[in-house]
Short mmCIF file of C-alpha atoms and ligand atoms in Angstrom, two decimals:
data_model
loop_
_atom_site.label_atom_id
_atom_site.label_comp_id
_atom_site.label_asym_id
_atom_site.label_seq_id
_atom_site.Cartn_x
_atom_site.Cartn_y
_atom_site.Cartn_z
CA UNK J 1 68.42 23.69 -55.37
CA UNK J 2 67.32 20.20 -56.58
CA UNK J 3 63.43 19.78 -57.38
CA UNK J 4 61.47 16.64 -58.24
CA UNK J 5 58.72 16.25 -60.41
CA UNK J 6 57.31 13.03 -59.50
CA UNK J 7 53.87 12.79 -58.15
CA UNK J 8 52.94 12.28 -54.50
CA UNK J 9 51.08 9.18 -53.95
CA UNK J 10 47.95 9.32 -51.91
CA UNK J 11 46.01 6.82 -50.70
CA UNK J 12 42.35 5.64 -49.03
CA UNK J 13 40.52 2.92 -48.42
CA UNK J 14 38.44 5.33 -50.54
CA UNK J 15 36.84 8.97 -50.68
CA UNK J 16 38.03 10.21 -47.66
CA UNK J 17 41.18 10.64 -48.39
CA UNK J 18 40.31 13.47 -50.97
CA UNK J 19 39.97 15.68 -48.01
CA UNK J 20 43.52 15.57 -47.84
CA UNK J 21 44.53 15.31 -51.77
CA UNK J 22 42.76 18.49 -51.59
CA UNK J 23 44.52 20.27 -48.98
CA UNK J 24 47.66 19.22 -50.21
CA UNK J 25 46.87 20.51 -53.90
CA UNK J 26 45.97 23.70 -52.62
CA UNK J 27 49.19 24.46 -50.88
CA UNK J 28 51.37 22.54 -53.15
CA UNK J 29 50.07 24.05 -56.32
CA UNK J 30 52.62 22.52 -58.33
CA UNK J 31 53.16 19.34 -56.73
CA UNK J 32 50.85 16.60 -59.11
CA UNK J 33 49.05 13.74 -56.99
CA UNK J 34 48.46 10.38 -57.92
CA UNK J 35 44.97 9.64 -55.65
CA UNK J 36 44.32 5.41 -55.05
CA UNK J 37 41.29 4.90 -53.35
CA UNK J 38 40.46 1.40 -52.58
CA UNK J 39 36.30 1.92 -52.54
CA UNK J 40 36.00 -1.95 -53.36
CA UNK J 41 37.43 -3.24 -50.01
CA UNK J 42 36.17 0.42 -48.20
CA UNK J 43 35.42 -0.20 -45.09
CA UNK J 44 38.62 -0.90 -43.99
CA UNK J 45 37.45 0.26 -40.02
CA UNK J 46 35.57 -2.92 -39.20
CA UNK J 47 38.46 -5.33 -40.36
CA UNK J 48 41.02 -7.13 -38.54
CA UNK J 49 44.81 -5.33 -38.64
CA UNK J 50 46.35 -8.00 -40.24
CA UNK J 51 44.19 -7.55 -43.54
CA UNK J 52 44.23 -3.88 -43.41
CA UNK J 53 48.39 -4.37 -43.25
CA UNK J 54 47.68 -6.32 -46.18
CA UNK J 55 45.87 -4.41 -48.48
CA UNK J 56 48.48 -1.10 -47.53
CA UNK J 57 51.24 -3.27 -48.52
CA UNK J 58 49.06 -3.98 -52.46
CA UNK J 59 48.70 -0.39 -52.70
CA UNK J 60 51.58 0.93 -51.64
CA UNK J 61 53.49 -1.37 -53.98
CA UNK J 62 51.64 -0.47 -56.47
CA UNK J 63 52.15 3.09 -55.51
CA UNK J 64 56.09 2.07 -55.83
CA UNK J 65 55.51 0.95 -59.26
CA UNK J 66 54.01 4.41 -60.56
CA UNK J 67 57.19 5.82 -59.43
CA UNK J 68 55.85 8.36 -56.70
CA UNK J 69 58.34 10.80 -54.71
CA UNK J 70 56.50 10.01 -51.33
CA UNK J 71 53.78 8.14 -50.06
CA UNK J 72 50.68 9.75 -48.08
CA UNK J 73 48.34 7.26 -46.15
CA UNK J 74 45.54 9.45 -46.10
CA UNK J 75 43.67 6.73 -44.19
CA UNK J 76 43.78 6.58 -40.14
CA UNK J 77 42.63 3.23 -40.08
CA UNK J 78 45.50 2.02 -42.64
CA UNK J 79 48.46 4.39 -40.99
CA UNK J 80 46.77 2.57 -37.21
CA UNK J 81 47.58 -1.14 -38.62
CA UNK J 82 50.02 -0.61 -41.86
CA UNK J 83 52.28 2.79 -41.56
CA UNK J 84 55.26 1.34 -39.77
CA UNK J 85 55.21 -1.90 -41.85
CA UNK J 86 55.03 0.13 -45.03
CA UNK J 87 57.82 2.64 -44.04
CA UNK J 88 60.22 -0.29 -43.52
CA UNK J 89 58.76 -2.32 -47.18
CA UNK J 90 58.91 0.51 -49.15
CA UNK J 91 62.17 2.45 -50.34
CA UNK J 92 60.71 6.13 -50.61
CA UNK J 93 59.18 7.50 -47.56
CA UNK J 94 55.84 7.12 -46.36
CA UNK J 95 53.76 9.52 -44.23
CA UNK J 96 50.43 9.01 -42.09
CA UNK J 97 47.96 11.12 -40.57
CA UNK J 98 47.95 9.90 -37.29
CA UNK J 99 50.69 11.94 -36.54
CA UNK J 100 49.87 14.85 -37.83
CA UNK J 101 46.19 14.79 -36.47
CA UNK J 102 47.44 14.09 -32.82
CA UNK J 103 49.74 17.72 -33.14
CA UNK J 104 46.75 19.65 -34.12
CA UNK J 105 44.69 18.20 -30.93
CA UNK J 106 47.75 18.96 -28.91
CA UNK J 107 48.38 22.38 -30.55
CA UNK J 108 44.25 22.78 -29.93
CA UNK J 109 43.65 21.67 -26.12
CA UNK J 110 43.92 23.91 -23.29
CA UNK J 111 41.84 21.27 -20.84
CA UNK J 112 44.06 18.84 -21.66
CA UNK J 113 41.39 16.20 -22.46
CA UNK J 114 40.83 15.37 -26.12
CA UNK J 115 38.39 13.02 -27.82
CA UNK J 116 39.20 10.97 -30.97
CA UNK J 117 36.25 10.13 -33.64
CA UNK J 118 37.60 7.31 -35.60
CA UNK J 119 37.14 3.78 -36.97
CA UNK J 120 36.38 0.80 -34.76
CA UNK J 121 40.01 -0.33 -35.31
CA UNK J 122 41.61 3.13 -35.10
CA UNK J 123 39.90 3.43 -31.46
CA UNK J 124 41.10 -0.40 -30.65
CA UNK J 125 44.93 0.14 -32.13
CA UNK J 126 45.09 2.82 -29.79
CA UNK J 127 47.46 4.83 -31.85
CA UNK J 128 45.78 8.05 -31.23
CA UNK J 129 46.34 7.76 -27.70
CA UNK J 130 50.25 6.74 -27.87
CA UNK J 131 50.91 9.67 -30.76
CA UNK J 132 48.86 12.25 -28.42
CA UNK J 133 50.62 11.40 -25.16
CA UNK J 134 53.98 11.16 -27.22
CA UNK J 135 53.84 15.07 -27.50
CA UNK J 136 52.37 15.51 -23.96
CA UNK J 137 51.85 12.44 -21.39
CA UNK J 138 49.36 14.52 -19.24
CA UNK J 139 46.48 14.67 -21.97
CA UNK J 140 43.40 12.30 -21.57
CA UNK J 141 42.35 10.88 -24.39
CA UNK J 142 39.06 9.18 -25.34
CA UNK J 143 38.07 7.12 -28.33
CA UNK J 144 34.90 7.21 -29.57
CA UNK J 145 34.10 4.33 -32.47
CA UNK J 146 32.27 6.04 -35.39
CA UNK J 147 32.45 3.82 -38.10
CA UNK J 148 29.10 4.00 -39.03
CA UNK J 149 30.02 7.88 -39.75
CA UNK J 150 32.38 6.04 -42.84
CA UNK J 151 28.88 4.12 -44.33
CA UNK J 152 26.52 7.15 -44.24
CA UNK J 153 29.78 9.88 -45.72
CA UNK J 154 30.01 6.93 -48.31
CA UNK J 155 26.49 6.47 -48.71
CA UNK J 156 25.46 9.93 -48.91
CA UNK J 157 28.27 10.49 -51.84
CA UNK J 158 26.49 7.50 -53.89
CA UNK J 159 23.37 9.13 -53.73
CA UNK J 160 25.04 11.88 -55.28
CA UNK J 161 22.37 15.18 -54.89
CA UNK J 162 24.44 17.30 -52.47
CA UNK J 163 25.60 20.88 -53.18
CA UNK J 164 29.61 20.90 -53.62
CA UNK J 165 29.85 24.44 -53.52
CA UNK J 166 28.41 24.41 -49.71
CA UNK J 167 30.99 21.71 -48.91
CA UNK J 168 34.16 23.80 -50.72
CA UNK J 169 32.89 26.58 -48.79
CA UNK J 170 32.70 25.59 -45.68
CA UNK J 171 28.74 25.12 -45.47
CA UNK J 172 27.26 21.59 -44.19
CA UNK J 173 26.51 19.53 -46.29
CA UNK J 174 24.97 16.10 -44.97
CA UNK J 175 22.78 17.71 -42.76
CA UNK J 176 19.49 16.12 -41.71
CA UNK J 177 17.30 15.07 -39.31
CA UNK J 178 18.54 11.78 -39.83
CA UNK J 179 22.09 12.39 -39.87
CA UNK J 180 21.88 14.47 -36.27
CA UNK J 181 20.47 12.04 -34.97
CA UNK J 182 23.07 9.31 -35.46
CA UNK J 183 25.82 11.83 -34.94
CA UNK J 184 24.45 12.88 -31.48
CA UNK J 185 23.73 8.94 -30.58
CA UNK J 186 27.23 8.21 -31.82
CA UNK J 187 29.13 10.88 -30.03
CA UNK J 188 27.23 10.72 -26.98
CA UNK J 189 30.14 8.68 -25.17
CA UNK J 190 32.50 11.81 -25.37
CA UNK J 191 30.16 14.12 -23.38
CA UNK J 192 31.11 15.22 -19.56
CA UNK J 193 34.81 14.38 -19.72
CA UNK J 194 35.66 18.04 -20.21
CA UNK J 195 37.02 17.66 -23.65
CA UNK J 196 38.01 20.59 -25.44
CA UNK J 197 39.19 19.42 -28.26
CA UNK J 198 37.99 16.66 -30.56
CA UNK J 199 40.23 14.77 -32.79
CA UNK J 200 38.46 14.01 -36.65
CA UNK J 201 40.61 10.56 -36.53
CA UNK J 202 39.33 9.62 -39.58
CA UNK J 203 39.48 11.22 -43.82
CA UNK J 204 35.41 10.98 -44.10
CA UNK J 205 34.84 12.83 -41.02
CA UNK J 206 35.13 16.60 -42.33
CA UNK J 207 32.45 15.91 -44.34
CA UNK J 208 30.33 15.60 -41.50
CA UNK J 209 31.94 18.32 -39.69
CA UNK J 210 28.58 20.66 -39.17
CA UNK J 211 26.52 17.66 -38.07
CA UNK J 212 29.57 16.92 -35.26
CA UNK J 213 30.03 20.39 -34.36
CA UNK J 214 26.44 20.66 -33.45
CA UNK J 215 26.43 17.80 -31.51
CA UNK J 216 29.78 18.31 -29.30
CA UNK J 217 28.15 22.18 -28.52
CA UNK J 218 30.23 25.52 -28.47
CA UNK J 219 33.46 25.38 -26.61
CA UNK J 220 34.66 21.92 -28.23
CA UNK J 221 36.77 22.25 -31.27
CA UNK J 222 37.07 20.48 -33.88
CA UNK J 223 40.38 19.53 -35.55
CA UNK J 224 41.49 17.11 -38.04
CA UNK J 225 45.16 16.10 -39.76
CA UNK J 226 44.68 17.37 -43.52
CA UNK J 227 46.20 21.02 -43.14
CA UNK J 228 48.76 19.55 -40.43
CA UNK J 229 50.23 16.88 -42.58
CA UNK J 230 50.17 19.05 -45.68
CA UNK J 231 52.62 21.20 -43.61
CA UNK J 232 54.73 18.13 -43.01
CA UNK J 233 54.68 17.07 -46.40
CA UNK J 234 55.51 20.69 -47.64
CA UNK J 235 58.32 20.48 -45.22
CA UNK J 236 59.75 17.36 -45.79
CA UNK J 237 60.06 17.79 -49.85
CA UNK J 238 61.56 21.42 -49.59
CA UNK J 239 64.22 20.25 -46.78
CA UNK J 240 64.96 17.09 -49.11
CA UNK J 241 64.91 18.75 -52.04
CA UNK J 242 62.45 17.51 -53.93
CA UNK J 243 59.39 19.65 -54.05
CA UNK J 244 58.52 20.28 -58.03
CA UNK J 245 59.66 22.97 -60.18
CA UNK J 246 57.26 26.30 -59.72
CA UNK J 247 56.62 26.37 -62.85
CA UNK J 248 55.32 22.69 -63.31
CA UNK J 249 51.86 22.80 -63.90
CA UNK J 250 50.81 19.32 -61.59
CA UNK J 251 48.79 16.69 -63.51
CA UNK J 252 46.20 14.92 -60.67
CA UNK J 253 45.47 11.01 -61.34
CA UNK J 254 43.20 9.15 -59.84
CA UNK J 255 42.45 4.81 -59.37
CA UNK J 256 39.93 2.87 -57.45
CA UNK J 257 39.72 -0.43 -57.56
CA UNK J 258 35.60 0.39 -57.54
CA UNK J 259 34.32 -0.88 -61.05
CA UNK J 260 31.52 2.22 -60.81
CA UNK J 261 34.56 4.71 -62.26
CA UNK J 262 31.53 6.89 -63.13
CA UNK J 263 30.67 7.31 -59.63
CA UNK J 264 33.76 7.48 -58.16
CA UNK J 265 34.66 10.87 -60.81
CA UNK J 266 31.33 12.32 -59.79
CA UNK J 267 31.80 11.89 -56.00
CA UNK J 268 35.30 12.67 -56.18
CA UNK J 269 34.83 15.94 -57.83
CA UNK J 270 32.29 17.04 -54.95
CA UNK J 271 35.15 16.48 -52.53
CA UNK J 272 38.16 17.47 -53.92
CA UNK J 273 36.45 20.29 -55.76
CA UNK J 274 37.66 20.00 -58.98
CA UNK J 275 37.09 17.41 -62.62
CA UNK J 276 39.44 14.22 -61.68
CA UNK J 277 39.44 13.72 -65.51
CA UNK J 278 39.56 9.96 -66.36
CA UNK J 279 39.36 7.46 -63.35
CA UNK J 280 41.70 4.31 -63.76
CA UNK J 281 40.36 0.97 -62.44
CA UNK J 282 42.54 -1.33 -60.61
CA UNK J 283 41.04 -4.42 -60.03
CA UNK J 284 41.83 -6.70 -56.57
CA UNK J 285 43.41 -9.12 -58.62
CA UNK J 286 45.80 -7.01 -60.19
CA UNK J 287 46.44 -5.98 -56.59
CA UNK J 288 46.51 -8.99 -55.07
CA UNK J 289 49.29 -9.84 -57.36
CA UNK J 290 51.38 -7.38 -55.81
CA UNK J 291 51.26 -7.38 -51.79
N1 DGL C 1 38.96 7.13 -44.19
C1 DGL C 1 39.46 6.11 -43.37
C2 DGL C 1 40.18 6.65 -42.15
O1 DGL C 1 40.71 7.74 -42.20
C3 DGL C 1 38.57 4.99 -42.92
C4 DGL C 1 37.37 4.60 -43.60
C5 DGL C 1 37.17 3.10 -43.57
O2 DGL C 1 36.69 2.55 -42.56
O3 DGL C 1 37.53 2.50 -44.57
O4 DGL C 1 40.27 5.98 -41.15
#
């Protein structure tokens, strides 16, 4: 049986992701991960498609560069404009979590109506709502906007004084006043539909899980795509051959193209639970060089 040591290349517009780099290191343990998160140009929700496709074409090429097995957009807003663009630019193969996140709602709903918290343009693409009804055609699906969700997950990380053990245990972690508040406002729109199950369409969501969960009341659930597509990816390697030897033991790299590196490691190690050792800056130039 073949085996492949390259990394897997991950990528966000910026922290989010690392809710999936994380589930993927934990079932993969020796598969190593080369993390890109774009912080500098984060959000990417509130943009136009065309310069999301853009910036998914500069980082998956420079993905392609570092020589990565397989590429994970670990971004719903950059799989929504970029992931079928980037799967026919790019010569290895590329994964989203659009996908992924649209089995576990389908796998989850028994009422057949599912909401989606996402990005403005996630909502607008509408590629939750095509991937949801390509399993099952009979499921409603909703879209609720939550963008400003990405600014306070974001914000909140900056500030930096939250408790990673509560969030690597399962605990809530950006609870307040405050945050309810917004959450409940925000979510409003997805109340008396009969939803059952409600789609985290977007990497910074499951940090705000609690908050949500609260909000949406007992009998909703909550899903989102990071276990699901770390099944795919686990999958695809061992069918193609190419999952790393077992007894690799992975090396984890990490880039932003934020110049704070600093706070990037320390809000990067609150979500994906472990050091990230030393952050590599990429600047937009270097990047705009490339797509
Ligand atoms: N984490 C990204 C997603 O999954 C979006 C955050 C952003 O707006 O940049 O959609």
């Amino acid at each position: 049986m073949s085996t492949d040591n390259r990394p897997i290349g991950i990528f966000d517009s910026g922290l989010g992701g690392l809710t999936v780099a994380r589930a993927v290191a934990a079932a993969l343990p020796h598969e190593s991960i080369l993390y890109v998160g774009d912080t500098q140009r984060c959000p990417y929700g509130t943009r136009s498609e065309d310069e999301v496709r853009s910036f998914v074409l500069q980082v998956g090429e420079w993905l392609a560069r570092q020589d990565v097995k397989v590429m994970v957009i670990a971004c719903n807003t950059a799989t929504a404009a970029g992931l079928a663009l980037a799967q026919q630019t790019f010569d290895v193969p590329v994964i989203g979590v659009i996908v992924p996140g649209a089995r576990a709602a389908i796998h989850s709903t028994r009422s057949r109506k599912v909401g989606v918290l996402a990005t403005e343009l996630t909502v607008r693409s509408g590629a939750y709502t095509r991937a949801i009804q390509d399993f099952d055609a009979g499921v409603e699906v909703y879209g609720c906007p939550a963008s400003c969700f990405v600014e306070l997950v974001e914000g909140e990380l900056a500030a930096g004084q939250h408790d990673s053990t509560r969030w690597l245990s399962g605990a809530d972690v950006f609870d307040s006043p405050e945050v309810r508040e917004l959450v409940d406002t925000t979510i409003a729109p997805l109340k008396g539909h009969g939803i059952d199950t409600v789609v985290l369409g977007c990497t910074h969501f499951p940090l705000l899980v609690g908050p949500i969960r609260a909000a949406l009341g007992t009998g909703v659930r909550v899903v989102s795509s990071a276990e699901e597509i770390t099944r795919e990816l686990a999958e695809m390697l061992e069918r193609r051959g190419e999952l790393a030897d077992a007894d690799v033991v992975p090396a984890h790299h990490f880039a932003t193209t934020s110049p704070n590196l600093e706070g990037f490691a320390c809000a990067g190690r609150f979500i994906f639970g472990r050091d990230l050792g030393e952050v590599r800056h990429i600047t937009l130039e270097e990047l705009e060089h490339l797509g």
